[in-house]
Amino acid sequence: MKIEKLEIRNFGKMQNRTLEFSDGIQLISGENESGKSTVHTFIRSMLFGMTRGRGRAAKNDVYSRYEPWENPAYYAGEMVLESGGKRFRLTRNFGRQNANAKLVCLTDGEVLSVEDGDLSMLLGGVSEIVYDNTASIGQLKGRTEEGLADELRNYMANYQGSSDGELDVAAALDLLKQKRKRLEQEQKKTLAGLEKRKEELETKISVFTEECRQSEENLQQAKEQMKRDIYQKDVTIERVRKMKKESRKSRKWGAACVALAGFLLFLCILQFFHIDSLLTRTGLGLAIAALLYLAYSLFRHRKTEVEQVVTEPEEQAIRRQQWNVDRLKQELGQKQTVLSNLQSEYEELCIFMTEKDHLQEELDALSLAGETIQSLSVQMQSRIGDRLKQQMSKTLSSLTNGRYLQVNMDENLRIGLHTADEYVPLEQVSRGTIEQAYFALRMAAMDVLCGEEELPVILDESFAFYDENRLKETLKWLAENRTQVLLFTCQKREEEALSEMGIPYRKIVL
């Protein structure tokens, strides 16, 4: 990937500034405070955007430092770049209220999307972290040799331990650990809820089982009572039948009595008129009346007795008992339905609790992912570490004219340089050599991690501690091994060295 042009619309102190670049070394010269850091930051912001800090950090973050004083809403710029044989225009507005990014292919007019990852694809998938630790190199400002050796050791350890210049494996494992902890808490909470529901179901099943048993007993008692009522009804019917039969006999006997009484009455009436005694007449009349009353009463008693038997409340009792039986059957059926539903839910709950649920599957998957990451990280560290040391050794050898042939780092992260005759610990070499080793590590990491798309190398006052020979060797290596180099400087040394060696460059004065 190459940068062809920058259009700095309004960024920091720069407004409406156009910078054009070509292949090879671009020497961007300017005095202090002339805008070199502004251009450097602009390139980085165009490629990866800017994230605002939060709270107190926002006062001194990159966004705030370069936010224009004049017309801050128009905090914007444009970049034309070339990637994969095509030209693209990237436009960004960094404003607080209207931040946006647009990407257009100038070769075929296709409108692309930064949000959907099209820009990342043009950059070969290189992240901002990789960019900061490989292609973008600043000066190691004023560190002692010991401090610089520690810095280099940390960088090399990080590169050897991961694929993008920082300990991503540990971070990934930590994320998995946190997610596992959240899932375990969720699983614990879920299981507690399931246990509670299980206990509730057990209690309800026990209650409804007892109620069903009691209802069955009540229903059985009601059925038995109805059987007794029906039997009593049958007995009553038989009794009525017998009484009706007797009643018919009684009516015949009563009719005979009435007929006899009538006959006697007839005789008495005949004799009544022949009896002279008043007392005798009265007695005879009373006797006749009593005989008639007796016959009538006997007939009436039999009729009433039959009627009373027939109107006994057996029918009503049977109807009431039948209604009670039906009610108990319905009540029992409802309770049995509820009990069946509770038992089904209980069985499903037990099966669910004994089988591997989705949370456990996720936990198992996280465990497997952690094991896989650890296993792959070991393999990756070995492969990347070997490639990194080989490439770093090759670059350092070229930069030092073959003096240092190999770079090594042991399990205690101690870095050493191999000459043709001896092994030299990093702490024993000069600051300039350490600077070269640092540079070689960056370039080696760039080759290893940015293999899909070579990025422009951006050097911001990176050679301040280089002597003339080291500076020339480094510039020569860059000219031979990198497609585009943006070299920011406030000195004449780089320009003089390039001219002396006959290396073509493009000079841009800020």
Coordinates of C-alpha atoms in Angstrom, one line a residue:
M1 CA 0.0 0.0 0.0
K2 CA 1.3 3.5 -0.9
I3 CA 0.1 6.9 0.0
E4 CA -0.1 9.2 -3.1
K5 CA -1.6 12.4 -1.6
L6 CA -2.8 14.0 1.6
E7 CA -5.4 16.8 1.7
I8 CA -5.2 18.2 5.2
R9 CA -8.4 20.3 5.3
N10 CA -8.5 21.3 8.9
F11 CA -6.3 19.3 11.4
G12 CA -4.3 20.8 14.2
K13 CA -2.7 24.0 13.0
M14 CA -2.8 23.0 9.4
Q15 CA -5.5 24.1 7.0
N16 CA -6.0 23.3 3.3
R17 CA -2.5 21.8 2.9
T18 CA -1.8 19.3 0.1
L19 CA 1.1 16.9 0.2
E20 CA 2.0 14.5 -2.6
F21 CA 4.1 11.4 -2.4
S22 CA 5.7 8.9 -4.7
D23 CA 7.6 5.7 -4.4
G24 CA 10.9 5.5 -2.6
I25 CA 12.1 7.8 0.2
Q26 CA 10.0 10.9 0.9
L27 CA 12.1 13.4 2.9
I28 CA 9.7 15.6 4.9
S29 CA 11.8 18.4 6.3
G30 CA 10.8 21.2 8.7
E31 CA 11.9 23.1 11.7
N32 CA 10.5 22.2 15.1
E33 CA 6.8 23.1 15.4
S34 CA 6.5 23.2 11.6
G35 CA 3.9 20.4 11.6
K36 CA 5.9 17.1 11.2
S37 CA 4.1 15.5 14.1
T38 CA 0.8 16.8 12.8
V39 CA 1.3 15.2 9.4
H40 CA 2.4 11.9 11.1
T41 CA -0.7 11.9 13.3
F42 CA -2.9 12.8 10.4
I43 CA -1.8 9.8 8.4
R44 CA -2.4 7.5 11.4
S45 CA -5.8 9.1 12.1
M46 CA -6.9 8.7 8.4
L47 CA -5.9 5.1 8.3
F48 CA -7.4 4.0 11.7
G49 CA -9.6 6.9 12.9
M50 CA -9.4 8.6 16.2
T51 CA -10.9 7.4 19.5
R52 CA -11.8 10.1 22.0
G53 CA -10.7 9.6 25.6
R54 CA -13.1 9.7 28.5
G55 CA -13.2 11.8 31.6
R56 CA -10.0 13.6 32.5
A57 CA -8.1 11.7 29.8
A58 CA -10.1 13.4 27.1
K59 CA -8.4 16.8 27.9
N60 CA -5.0 15.6 26.7
D61 CA -5.8 12.9 24.2
V62 CA -4.8 12.9 20.5
Y63 CA -8.3 14.1 19.5
S64 CA -8.2 17.1 21.7
R65 CA -4.6 18.0 20.9
Y66 CA -5.2 18.2 17.2
E67 CA -8.8 19.5 17.2
P68 CA -8.7 22.8 15.3
W69 CA -9.3 26.0 17.2
E70 CA -11.0 27.6 14.1
N71 CA -14.1 25.9 12.8
P72 CA -13.7 22.7 14.9
A73 CA -16.8 21.2 13.3
Y74 CA -14.8 20.9 10.1
Y75 CA -12.2 18.6 11.6
A76 CA -11.4 16.7 8.3
G77 CA -9.1 15.5 5.7
E78 CA -8.6 13.3 2.6
M79 CA -6.1 10.7 1.5
V80 CA -5.4 9.1 -1.9
L81 CA -3.8 5.7 -1.6
E82 CA -2.9 2.8 -3.9
S83 CA -3.5 -0.8 -2.9
G84 CA -3.6 -4.0 -5.1
G85 CA -3.1 -2.0 -8.3
K86 CA -6.1 0.3 -7.7
R87 CA -6.3 3.8 -6.4
F88 CA -8.7 4.9 -3.6
R89 CA -9.8 8.1 -2.0
L90 CA -10.4 8.0 1.8
T91 CA -12.3 11.0 3.3
R92 CA -12.8 11.5 7.0
N93 CA -14.5 14.1 9.2
F94 CA -13.5 13.8 12.8
G95 CA -16.0 16.3 14.1
R96 CA -17.7 15.6 17.4
Q97 CA -21.2 15.8 16.0
N98 CA -20.7 14.7 12.4
A99 CA -17.9 12.1 12.4
N100 CA -17.9 9.9 9.3
A101 CA -15.6 8.1 6.8
K102 CA -16.0 7.5 3.1
L103 CA -14.0 5.3 0.8
V104 CA -14.2 5.3 -3.0
C105 CA -12.3 3.3 -5.6
L106 CA -11.0 5.9 -8.1
T107 CA -10.1 3.1 -10.6
D108 CA -13.7 1.8 -11.1
G109 CA -15.9 4.2 -9.1
E110 CA -17.0 1.5 -6.6
V111 CA -18.2 3.0 -3.3
L112 CA -16.8 1.0 -0.4
S113 CA -17.5 1.0 3.4
V114 CA -15.0 1.7 6.1
E115 CA -17.5 0.4 8.7
D116 CA -17.8 -3.0 6.9
G117 CA -14.0 -3.5 6.9
D118 CA -13.2 -2.5 3.3
L119 CA -10.4 -0.2 4.5
S120 CA -9.0 -2.9 6.8
M121 CA -8.9 -5.2 3.8
L122 CA -6.9 -2.7 1.8
L123 CA -4.4 -2.5 4.7
G124 CA -4.0 -6.3 4.6
G125 CA -5.9 -6.7 7.9
V126 CA -3.2 -4.8 9.8
S127 CA -4.5 -3.4 13.1
E128 CA -3.7 -0.1 14.7
I129 CA -1.5 -1.9 17.2
V130 CA 0.5 -3.6 14.5
Y131 CA 0.9 -0.3 12.7
D132 CA 2.1 1.5 15.8
N133 CA 4.6 -1.3 16.5
T134 CA 6.0 -1.8 13.0
A135 CA 5.6 0.7 10.3
S136 CA 5.3 3.8 12.5
I137 CA 8.6 4.4 14.2
G138 CA 9.5 7.3 16.5
Q139 CA 12.6 8.2 18.3
L140 CA 13.5 6.4 21.6
K141 CA 13.7 9.7 23.4
G142 CA 16.7 10.1 25.7
R143 CA 16.7 6.7 27.3
T144 CA 19.8 5.3 28.9
E145 CA 21.4 2.3 27.4
E146 CA 20.0 0.1 30.1
G147 CA 16.5 1.5 29.7
L148 CA 16.7 1.1 25.9
A149 CA 17.8 -2.5 26.3
D150 CA 14.8 -3.1 28.5
E151 CA 12.5 -1.5 25.9
L152 CA 13.9 -3.7 23.2
R153 CA 13.6 -6.8 25.4
N154 CA 9.9 -6.0 26.1
Y155 CA 9.2 -5.4 22.4
M156 CA 10.9 -8.6 21.3
A157 CA 9.2 -10.7 24.0
N158 CA 5.8 -9.3 23.0
Y159 CA 6.4 -9.9 19.3
Q160 CA 7.6 -13.5 20.0
G161 CA 4.6 -14.1 22.2
S162 CA 1.8 -13.1 19.9
S163 CA 0.8 -12.2 16.4
D164 CA 0.3 -8.5 16.7
G165 CA 2.9 -7.0 19.0
E166 CA 1.2 -7.5 22.3
L167 CA 0.3 -10.4 24.6
D168 CA -3.0 -11.2 22.9
V169 CA -3.0 -14.8 24.1
A170 CA -3.1 -13.7 27.7
A171 CA -5.8 -11.1 26.9
A172 CA -7.8 -13.7 25.0
L173 CA -7.6 -16.2 27.8
D174 CA -8.6 -13.5 30.3
L175 CA -11.6 -12.7 28.2
L176 CA -12.5 -16.4 28.1
K177 CA -12.0 -16.6 31.8
Q178 CA -14.3 -13.6 32.4
K179 CA -17.0 -15.0 30.1
R180 CA -16.7 -18.3 31.8
K181 CA -17.2 -16.7 35.2
R182 CA -20.3 -14.9 33.9
L183 CA -21.7 -18.1 32.5
E184 CA -21.0 -20.0 35.7
Q185 CA -22.8 -17.3 37.7
E186 CA -25.7 -17.5 35.2
Q187 CA -25.7 -21.3 35.4
K188 CA -25.6 -21.2 39.2
K189 CA -28.5 -18.7 39.2
T190 CA -30.4 -20.8 36.7
L191 CA -29.9 -24.1 38.6
A192 CA -31.0 -22.4 41.8
G193 CA -34.2 -21.3 40.1
L194 CA -34.7 -24.8 38.7
E195 CA -34.1 -26.4 42.1
K196 CA -36.7 -24.0 43.6
R197 CA -39.2 -24.9 40.9
K198 CA -38.5 -28.5 41.4
E199 CA -39.3 -28.2 45.1
E200 CA -42.5 -26.2 44.3
L201 CA -43.6 -29.0 41.9
E202 CA -42.8 -31.7 44.5
T203 CA -44.9 -29.8 47.1
K204 CA -47.8 -29.3 44.6
I205 CA -47.7 -32.9 43.4
S206 CA -47.8 -34.1 47.0
V207 CA -50.8 -31.8 47.8
F208 CA -52.7 -32.8 44.6
T209 CA -52.0 -36.5 45.1
E210 CA -53.5 -36.3 48.6
E211 CA -56.5 -34.3 47.3
C212 CA -57.0 -36.8 44.5
R213 CA -56.9 -39.6 47.0
Q214 CA -59.5 -37.8 49.2
S215 CA -61.7 -37.0 46.2
E216 CA -61.6 -40.7 45.2
E217 CA -62.7 -41.7 48.7
N218 CA -65.5 -39.1 48.6
L219 CA -66.6 -40.3 45.2
Q220 CA -66.5 -44.0 46.3
Q221 CA -68.6 -43.1 49.4
A222 CA -71.1 -41.1 47.3
K223 CA -71.4 -44.1 44.9
E224 CA -72.0 -46.4 47.8
Q225 CA -74.6 -44.1 49.2
M226 CA -76.3 -43.9 45.9
K227 CA -76.4 -47.7 45.7
R228 CA -78.1 -47.7 49.1
D229 CA -80.6 -45.1 48.0
I230 CA -81.4 -47.1 44.9
Y231 CA -81.8 -50.2 46.9
Q232 CA -84.0 -48.3 49.3
K233 CA -86.0 -47.1 46.3
D234 CA -86.4 -50.7 45.1
V235 CA -87.5 -51.8 48.5
T236 CA -90.0 -48.9 48.6
I237 CA -91.3 -49.7 45.2
E238 CA -91.9 -53.3 46.3
R239 CA -93.6 -52.2 49.4
V240 CA -95.8 -49.8 47.4
R241 CA -96.7 -52.7 45.1
K242 CA -97.7 -54.9 48.0
M243 CA -99.6 -52.0 49.7
K244 CA -101.5 -51.3 46.5
K245 CA -102.4 -54.9 46.4
E246 CA -103.5 -54.8 50.0
S247 CA -105.3 -51.6 49.2
R248 CA -107.3 -53.2 46.5
K249 CA -108.3 -55.9 49.1
S250 CA -109.1 -53.2 51.6
R251 CA -111.3 -51.4 49.2
K252 CA -113.2 -54.6 48.6
W253 CA -113.6 -55.2 52.3
G254 CA -114.5 -51.6 52.9
A255 CA -117.1 -51.8 50.1
A256 CA -118.5 -54.8 51.8
C257 CA -118.6 -53.0 55.1
V258 CA -120.3 -50.0 53.5
A259 CA -122.8 -52.4 51.8
L260 CA -123.4 -54.1 55.1
A261 CA -123.7 -50.8 56.8
G262 CA -126.1 -49.6 54.2
F263 CA -128.1 -52.8 54.6
L264 CA -128.2 -52.4 58.3
L265 CA -129.0 -48.7 57.9
F266 CA -131.9 -49.7 55.7
L267 CA -133.1 -52.2 58.4
C268 CA -132.6 -49.7 61.1
I269 CA -134.6 -47.1 59.2
L270 CA -137.4 -49.6 58.9
Q271 CA -137.2 -50.3 62.6
F272 CA -136.6 -46.7 63.5
F273 CA -140.1 -45.7 62.8
H274 CA -141.4 -48.7 64.9
I275 CA -139.5 -47.9 68.0
D276 CA -141.3 -45.8 70.4
S277 CA -138.5 -45.2 72.9
L278 CA -136.5 -42.0 72.1
L279 CA -133.5 -43.3 73.8
T280 CA -133.5 -46.5 71.8
R281 CA -133.9 -44.5 68.6
T282 CA -130.9 -42.3 69.5
G283 CA -128.7 -45.3 70.3
L284 CA -129.6 -47.0 67.1
G285 CA -128.9 -43.9 65.1
L286 CA -125.5 -43.5 66.7
A287 CA -124.6 -47.1 66.1
I288 CA -125.5 -46.8 62.4
A289 CA -123.4 -43.6 62.2
A290 CA -120.4 -45.3 63.9
L291 CA -120.6 -48.2 61.5
L292 CA -120.6 -45.9 58.5
Y293 CA -117.7 -43.8 59.9
L294 CA -115.7 -47.0 60.6
A295 CA -116.0 -48.2 57.1
Y296 CA -115.1 -44.8 55.7
S297 CA -112.1 -44.4 58.0
L298 CA -110.7 -47.8 57.1
F299 CA -110.9 -47.1 53.4
R300 CA -109.4 -43.6 53.8
H301 CA -106.5 -44.9 56.0
R302 CA -105.4 -47.4 53.3
K303 CA -105.5 -44.8 50.6
T304 CA -103.5 -42.3 52.7
E305 CA -100.9 -45.0 53.6
V306 CA -100.3 -45.8 50.0
E307 CA -100.0 -42.2 49.0
Q308 CA -97.5 -41.6 51.8
V309 CA -95.4 -44.5 50.7
V310 CA -95.5 -43.4 47.1
T311 CA -94.4 -39.8 48.0
E312 CA -91.4 -40.8 50.1
P313 CA -88.3 -38.7 49.2
E314 CA -86.2 -41.6 47.8
E315 CA -86.3 -40.1 44.3
Q316 CA -85.1 -36.7 45.5
A317 CA -82.3 -38.4 47.5
I318 CA -81.2 -40.4 44.5
R319 CA -81.1 -37.3 42.3
R320 CA -79.2 -35.4 44.9
Q321 CA -76.7 -38.2 45.3
Q322 CA -76.3 -38.5 41.5
W323 CA -75.6 -34.8 41.3
N324 CA -73.0 -35.2 44.1
V325 CA -71.4 -38.1 42.3
D326 CA -71.2 -36.2 39.0
R327 CA -69.7 -33.2 40.9
L328 CA -67.1 -35.4 42.6
K329 CA -66.2 -37.0 39.3
Q330 CA -65.6 -33.6 37.6
E331 CA -63.7 -32.4 40.6
L332 CA -61.5 -35.5 40.6
G333 CA -60.9 -35.2 36.8
Q334 CA -59.8 -31.6 37.1
K335 CA -57.4 -32.5 40.0
Q336 CA -56.0 -35.5 38.1
T337 CA -55.4 -33.3 35.0
V338 CA -53.5 -30.7 37.1
L339 CA -51.6 -33.5 38.8
S340 CA -50.7 -35.1 35.4
N341 CA -49.5 -31.7 34.1
L342 CA -47.4 -31.2 37.3
Q343 CA -45.9 -34.6 37.0
S344 CA -45.0 -34.0 33.3
E345 CA -43.4 -30.7 34.1
Y346 CA -41.5 -32.4 36.9
E347 CA -40.2 -35.2 34.7
E348 CA -39.1 -32.7 32.0
L349 CA -37.4 -30.6 34.6
C350 CA -35.6 -33.6 36.0
I351 CA -34.4 -34.6 32.5
F352 CA -33.3 -31.0 31.7
M353 CA -31.4 -30.8 35.0
T354 CA -29.6 -34.1 34.4
E355 CA -28.8 -33.6 30.7
K356 CA -26.2 -31.1 29.5
D357 CA -27.9 -27.8 29.0
H358 CA -26.9 -25.0 26.7
L359 CA -25.0 -23.1 29.4
Q360 CA -22.9 -26.1 30.2
E361 CA -22.3 -26.6 26.5
E362 CA -21.0 -23.0 26.3
L363 CA -18.8 -23.6 29.3
D364 CA -17.4 -26.7 27.7
A365 CA -16.9 -24.7 24.5
L366 CA -15.0 -22.0 26.4
S367 CA -12.8 -24.6 28.1
L368 CA -12.0 -26.1 24.7
A369 CA -11.4 -22.7 23.3
G370 CA -9.0 -21.9 26.1
E371 CA -7.1 -25.1 25.7
T372 CA -7.0 -24.6 21.9
I373 CA -5.7 -21.0 22.3
Q374 CA -3.0 -22.2 24.7
S375 CA -2.0 -25.0 22.4
L376 CA -2.0 -22.8 19.3
S377 CA -0.2 -20.0 21.1
V378 CA 2.7 -22.3 21.9
Q379 CA 2.9 -23.4 18.3
M380 CA 2.5 -19.8 17.1
Q381 CA 5.1 -18.4 19.5
S382 CA 7.5 -21.0 18.2
R383 CA 6.8 -20.3 14.6
I384 CA 6.6 -16.5 14.9
G385 CA 9.6 -16.3 17.2
D386 CA 11.7 -18.3 14.9
R387 CA 10.7 -16.3 11.8
L388 CA 11.1 -13.1 13.8
K389 CA 14.6 -13.9 15.0
Q390 CA 15.6 -15.1 11.5
Q391 CA 14.3 -11.9 9.8
M392 CA 15.7 -9.7 12.6
S393 CA 19.1 -11.3 12.3
K394 CA 19.1 -10.9 8.6
T395 CA 18.2 -7.2 8.8
L396 CA 20.6 -6.4 11.6
S397 CA 23.4 -8.2 9.7
S398 CA 22.7 -6.0 6.7
L399 CA 22.6 -2.8 8.8
T400 CA 25.9 -3.6 10.6
N401 CA 27.7 -4.8 7.4
G402 CA 27.8 -8.4 8.7
R403 CA 29.2 -7.6 12.2
Y404 CA 26.3 -9.1 14.0
L405 CA 25.0 -12.2 12.4
Q406 CA 22.3 -13.5 14.7
V407 CA 19.9 -12.3 17.4
N408 CA 18.9 -14.6 20.2
M409 CA 16.6 -14.4 23.2
D410 CA 16.6 -17.1 25.8
E411 CA 13.7 -18.3 28.1
N412 CA 14.6 -15.5 30.6
L413 CA 14.1 -12.9 27.8
R414 CA 17.8 -12.1 27.8
I415 CA 18.7 -10.8 24.3
G416 CA 22.2 -11.4 22.9
L417 CA 23.9 -10.7 19.6
H418 CA 26.2 -13.1 17.8
T419 CA 29.2 -12.0 16.0
A420 CA 31.4 -14.3 14.0
D421 CA 33.5 -15.0 17.0
E422 CA 31.5 -14.3 20.2
Y423 CA 28.1 -13.9 21.9
V424 CA 27.5 -10.4 23.2
P425 CA 24.8 -9.6 25.7
L426 CA 22.6 -6.7 24.6
E427 CA 23.5 -4.7 27.6
Q428 CA 27.2 -4.6 26.5
V429 CA 26.7 -3.1 23.1
S430 CA 26.6 0.6 22.3
R431 CA 23.4 2.7 22.2
G432 CA 23.7 3.0 18.5
T433 CA 23.8 -0.8 18.1
I434 CA 20.8 -1.1 20.4
E435 CA 19.0 1.4 18.2
Q436 CA 19.8 -0.7 15.1
A437 CA 18.6 -3.8 16.8
Y438 CA 15.4 -2.0 17.7
F439 CA 15.0 -0.9 14.1
A440 CA 15.7 -4.4 12.8
L441 CA 13.1 -5.8 15.2
R442 CA 10.5 -3.4 13.9
M443 CA 11.3 -4.2 10.3
A444 CA 11.3 -7.9 10.9
A445 CA 8.0 -7.7 12.7
M446 CA 6.6 -5.7 9.7
D447 CA 7.8 -8.5 7.4
V448 CA 6.3 -11.2 9.5
L449 CA 3.0 -9.5 10.5
C450 CA 2.3 -7.4 7.5
G451 CA 3.0 -9.9 4.8
E452 CA -0.2 -9.4 2.9
E453 CA 0.2 -5.7 2.3
E454 CA 3.4 -3.8 2.8
L455 CA 2.7 -0.5 4.5
P456 CA 4.7 2.7 4.1
V457 CA 7.4 3.1 6.7
I458 CA 7.0 6.3 8.7
L459 CA 10.1 7.4 10.5
D460 CA 9.7 10.5 12.8
E461 CA 13.2 11.7 13.9
S462 CA 14.2 8.1 14.4
F463 CA 17.9 8.5 13.6
A464 CA 18.8 11.2 16.1
F465 CA 21.3 8.9 17.9
Y466 CA 22.7 7.2 14.7
D467 CA 26.3 8.1 13.7
E468 CA 27.0 8.8 10.0
N469 CA 27.8 5.2 9.1
R470 CA 24.8 3.7 10.8
L471 CA 22.6 6.4 9.2
K472 CA 23.9 5.6 5.7
E473 CA 23.5 1.8 6.1
T474 CA 20.0 2.2 7.4
L475 CA 19.0 4.6 4.6
K476 CA 20.6 2.2 2.0
W477 CA 18.6 -0.7 3.5
L478 CA 15.4 1.2 3.4
A479 CA 15.9 2.2 -0.2
E480 CA 16.5 -1.4 -1.2
N481 CA 13.9 -3.1 0.9
R482 CA 10.9 -0.8 1.3
T483 CA 8.6 0.5 -1.4
Q484 CA 7.7 3.8 0.3
V485 CA 9.4 5.6 3.2
L486 CA 8.2 8.8 4.8
L487 CA 11.2 10.3 6.7
F488 CA 10.4 13.2 9.0
T489 CA 13.4 15.2 10.0
C490 CA 14.5 18.6 11.2
Q491 CA 18.2 18.1 10.3
K492 CA 20.2 18.0 7.1
R493 CA 22.0 14.8 7.9
E494 CA 19.5 12.5 6.1
E495 CA 19.4 14.6 3.0
E496 CA 23.2 14.9 2.8
A497 CA 23.6 11.1 3.3
L498 CA 21.0 10.3 0.6
S499 CA 22.7 12.8 -1.9
E500 CA 26.1 11.4 -1.1
M501 CA 25.0 7.8 -1.7
G502 CA 23.1 8.8 -4.8
I503 CA 19.8 7.4 -3.5
P504 CA 16.8 9.2 -5.1
Y505 CA 14.4 10.9 -2.8
R506 CA 11.5 13.4 -2.9
K507 CA 11.9 16.4 -0.6
I508 CA 8.9 18.0 0.9
V509 CA 9.4 21.2 3.0
L510 CA 6.7 22.0 5.6

